[in-house]
Coordinates of C-alpha atoms in Angstrom, one line a residue:
Chain A
X1 CA 0.0 0.0 0.0
X2 CA 1.2 3.5 -0.7
X3 CA 2.1 6.0 2.0
X4 CA 3.4 9.5 2.3
X5 CA 5.6 11.0 5.1
X6 CA 5.9 14.7 5.8
X7 CA 8.5 14.8 8.6
X8 CA 8.0 18.4 9.6
X9 CA 4.8 19.5 11.4
X10 CA 5.8 23.1 10.8
X11 CA 8.2 25.1 8.7
X12 CA 9.1 28.6 9.6
X13 CA 10.7 31.0 7.1
X14 CA 11.2 34.7 6.7
X15 CA 9.6 36.5 3.8
X16 CA 11.9 36.7 0.8
X17 CA 13.8 33.6 1.8
X18 CA 13.6 30.3 0.0
X19 CA 11.4 27.6 1.4
X20 CA 11.4 23.8 1.3
X21 CA 8.6 21.5 2.5
X22 CA 9.7 17.9 2.6
X23 CA 7.9 14.8 1.4
X24 CA 8.9 11.2 1.0
X25 CA 6.7 8.4 -0.4
X26 CA 6.3 4.7 -0.7
X27 CA 4.5 2.8 -3.4
X28 CA 4.8 -0.7 -4.9
X29 CA 4.9 0.6 -8.4
X30 CA 5.6 4.0 -10.0
X31 CA 4.2 7.0 -8.4
X32 CA 2.1 9.9 -9.4
X33 CA 2.8 12.7 -6.9
X34 CA 0.8 15.8 -5.9
X35 CA 1.0 18.8 -3.7
X36 CA -2.1 20.5 -2.3
X37 CA -2.5 23.6 -0.2
X38 CA -5.2 24.3 2.4
X39 CA -6.1 27.7 3.7
X40 CA -8.2 28.1 6.9
X41 CA -11.8 26.9 6.4
X42 CA -11.1 26.1 2.8
X43 CA -10.9 22.9 0.8
X44 CA -7.7 21.6 -0.7
X45 CA -6.3 23.5 -3.7
X46 CA -4.1 21.8 -6.3
X47 CA -0.6 23.2 -6.6
X48 CA 1.3 20.8 -8.9
X49 CA 1.8 17.2 -9.9
X50 CA 4.4 14.9 -11.2
X51 CA 3.3 12.3 -13.7
X52 CA 6.3 11.6 -15.9
X53 CA 9.1 13.4 -17.7
X54 CA 11.1 16.3 -16.3
X55 CA 11.9 15.7 -12.6
X56 CA 11.4 19.4 -11.8
X57 CA 7.8 20.3 -11.9
X58 CA 6.5 23.9 -11.8
X59 CA 3.1 24.7 -10.4
X60 CA 0.9 27.5 -9.2
X61 CA 2.0 30.6 -7.3
X62 CA 5.7 30.1 -8.1
X63 CA 6.0 26.8 -6.4
X64 CA 8.0 23.9 -7.8
X65 CA 8.8 20.4 -6.7
X66 CA 11.6 18.0 -7.6
X67 CA 11.0 14.3 -8.0
X68 CA 13.9 12.2 -6.8
X69 CA 13.3 8.5 -7.5
X70 CA 16.4 7.2 -5.7
X71 CA 15.5 9.1 -2.5
X72 CA 11.7 8.5 -3.1
X73 CA 11.2 12.2 -2.4
X74 CA 9.1 15.0 -3.8
X75 CA 10.1 18.2 -1.9
X76 CA 8.1 21.4 -2.5
X77 CA 10.2 24.5 -3.0
X78 CA 9.8 28.2 -3.7
X79 CA 12.7 30.6 -4.3
X80 CA 11.2 33.5 -2.3
X81 CA 8.5 33.0 0.3
X82 CA 5.5 35.4 0.7
X83 CA 3.5 36.0 3.9
X84 CA 0.5 34.9 1.9
X85 CA 2.1 31.4 1.4
X86 CA 1.4 30.7 5.1
X87 CA -1.0 27.7 5.0
X88 CA -1.1 23.9 5.4
X89 CA 0.6 21.9 2.7
X90 CA -0.2 18.2 1.8
X91 CA 1.8 15.8 -0.3
X92 CA -0.1 13.0 -1.9
X93 CA 0.7 9.9 -3.9
X94 CA -1.1 7.5 -6.2
X95 CA 0.3 4.2 -7.5
X96 CA 0.0 4.3 -11.3
X97 CA 0.2 0.6 -11.6
X98 CA -3.0 -0.3 -9.7
X99 CA -6.6 0.2 -10.8
X100 CA -8.9 2.7 -9.3
X101 CA -6.0 4.3 -7.6
X102 CA -6.8 6.4 -4.6
X103 CA -4.9 9.4 -3.5
X104 CA -3.1 8.9 -0.2
X105 CA -2.2 12.0 1.7
X106 CA 0.5 12.8 4.2
X107 CA -0.2 14.4 7.6
X108 CA 0.5 17.9 6.4
X109 CA 3.1 20.6 7.1
X110 CA 2.2 24.0 8.3
X111 CA 4.2 26.7 6.6
X112 CA 4.5 30.0 8.5
X113 CA 6.1 32.9 6.7
X114 CA 7.0 35.8 8.9
X115 CA 7.2 39.4 7.6
Chain B
X1 CA -16.4 26.2 -14.3
X2 CA -18.3 25.8 -11.1
X3 CA -16.5 24.0 -8.3
X4 CA -17.5 21.2 -6.1
X5 CA -20.4 22.2 -3.9
X6 CA -20.9 20.9 -0.4
X7 CA -23.4 21.6 2.3
X8 CA -23.8 22.4 5.1
X9 CA -20.5 24.2 5.9
X10 CA -20.8 23.5 9.6
X11 CA -22.8 21.0 11.7
X12 CA -22.9 20.4 15.4
X13 CA -24.8 17.4 16.7
X14 CA -24.9 15.3 19.9
X15 CA -23.4 11.8 19.9
X16 CA -25.8 9.1 18.8
X17 CA -27.7 11.5 16.5
X18 CA -27.6 11.2 12.8
X19 CA -26.3 13.6 10.2
X20 CA -26.1 13.8 6.4
X21 CA -23.8 15.7 4.1
X22 CA -24.4 16.6 0.5
X23 CA -22.0 17.0 -2.4
X24 CA -22.5 18.2 -6.0
X25 CA -19.4 17.5 -8.1
X26 CA -18.2 19.4 -11.2
X27 CA -20.4 18.7 -14.2
X28 CA -19.1 15.8 -16.2
X29 CA -16.8 14.4 -13.5
X30 CA -17.5 10.7 -13.3
X31 CA -15.5 10.0 -10.2
X32 CA -16.5 11.3 -6.8
X33 CA -14.6 10.9 -3.5
X34 CA -15.5 11.4 0.2
X35 CA -12.5 12.1 2.5
X36 CA -12.5 12.5 6.3
X37 CA -9.9 15.0 7.7
X38 CA -9.5 14.8 11.4
X39 CA -7.7 17.8 13.0
X40 CA -4.0 17.4 12.7
X41 CA -4.2 14.6 10.2
X42 CA -4.2 14.3 6.4
X43 CA -7.4 13.5 4.6
X44 CA -8.4 9.8 4.6
X45 CA -10.4 8.3 1.8
X46 CA -13.8 7.0 3.0
X47 CA -15.4 6.0 -0.3
X48 CA -14.9 6.4 -4.0
X49 CA -17.6 6.3 -6.7
X50 CA -17.3 5.8 -10.4
X51 CA -20.6 7.1 -11.8
X52 CA -23.1 5.6 -9.4
X53 CA -21.0 2.5 -8.5
X54 CA -18.8 2.1 -5.5
X55 CA -15.2 1.2 -6.4
X56 CA -13.5 1.6 -3.0
X57 CA -15.1 1.7 0.4
X58 CA -12.5 -0.2 2.3
X59 CA -12.0 2.5 4.9
X60 CA -15.7 3.3 5.4
X61 CA -17.0 2.3 8.9
X62 CA -20.0 0.6 7.4
X63 CA -21.7 0.0 10.8
X64 CA -22.4 3.7 11.0
X65 CA -21.5 5.4 7.7
X66 CA -23.3 5.1 4.4
X67 CA -23.0 6.9 1.1
X68 CA -24.9 6.9 -2.1
X69 CA -24.6 8.6 -5.5
X70 CA -27.9 8.2 -7.2
X71 CA -28.0 8.9 -10.9
X72 CA -24.2 9.3 -10.9
X73 CA -24.2 13.0 -10.0
X74 CA -24.9 14.2 -6.5
X75 CA -23.9 12.3 -3.5
X76 CA -24.8 12.1 0.2
X77 CA -22.8 10.8 3.1
X78 CA -24.6 9.8 6.3
X79 CA -23.5 9.0 9.8
X80 CA -25.9 7.2 12.1
X81 CA -25.3 7.1 15.0
X82 CA -22.5 9.6 15.4
X83 CA -19.6 9.2 17.8
X84 CA -17.3 11.8 19.3
X85 CA -14.5 10.6 17.2
X86 CA -16.4 11.4 14.0
X87 CA -15.7 15.1 14.6
X88 CA -13.8 16.1 11.5
X89 CA -14.0 17.9 8.2
X90 CA -15.7 15.9 5.5
X91 CA -14.3 16.7 2.1
X92 CA -15.9 15.8 -1.2
X93 CA -13.8 15.8 -4.4
X94 CA -14.4 14.9 -8.0
X95 CA -12.3 14.1 -11.0
X96 CA -12.9 13.3 -14.7
X97 CA -12.0 9.7 -14.2
X98 CA -10.1 7.2 -12.2
X99 CA -6.9 7.4 -14.2
X100 CA -4.0 8.7 -12.2
X101 CA -3.3 11.7 -14.5
X102 CA -6.5 13.3 -13.4
X103 CA -6.2 15.7 -10.5
X104 CA -8.9 16.1 -8.0
X105 CA -11.0 19.2 -7.3
X106 CA -12.1 19.5 -3.7
X107 CA -15.0 21.2 -2.2
X108 CA -14.7 23.5 0.9
X109 CA -15.8 20.7 3.2
X110 CA -18.3 20.2 6.0
X111 CA -17.0 20.7 9.5
X112 CA -18.7 18.3 11.8
X113 CA -18.6 18.6 15.6
X114 CA -20.0 15.9 17.7
X115 CA -20.6 16.8 21.4

């Protein structure tokens, strides 16, 4: 069964600094990987996904993520953080080799960007 | 396009009472999902529909939870009787199909508090 680990409950960064939110995954086959963001009292919003091809994926709001198969990681990054990026971030994985694949989420990482 | 609609936004009930949530997916989306998000945890899939058929309900507590998707469009999720540990946000999501390349679109969720 697939699983996702987000080792940091919270990441603190100053505005203008680069940010990284870590994610590692486990699947029996090859993964499809996703990042979602959740603002207070809102549903999950899609940020980006890795399906195949280039290991560096660019998504919404200036975020990007790098797929590293050998380290089974899919870390979320942004070169320059904004206060408005403060939110809860979820990494998720699907196993592309199984039918009716469900999306399995990590426990989430709270990003706090200080002015 | 209109998003995934959910109602109500909030619900407070006493334990052992029953409650129902409603979801209207994006038009044309064949696949519908109900997730449970307990505070401090990532969303957990409860049930997945393909049109009006169930394709995964392995994590649905069937002694108290039920869901249906009549006519393959709207869906309702019911809890009867509710327990304190059912307090959570219930998220509905839809996608074009079950293939992994399709992302999910989430609704804003229903926050349930059981007292």
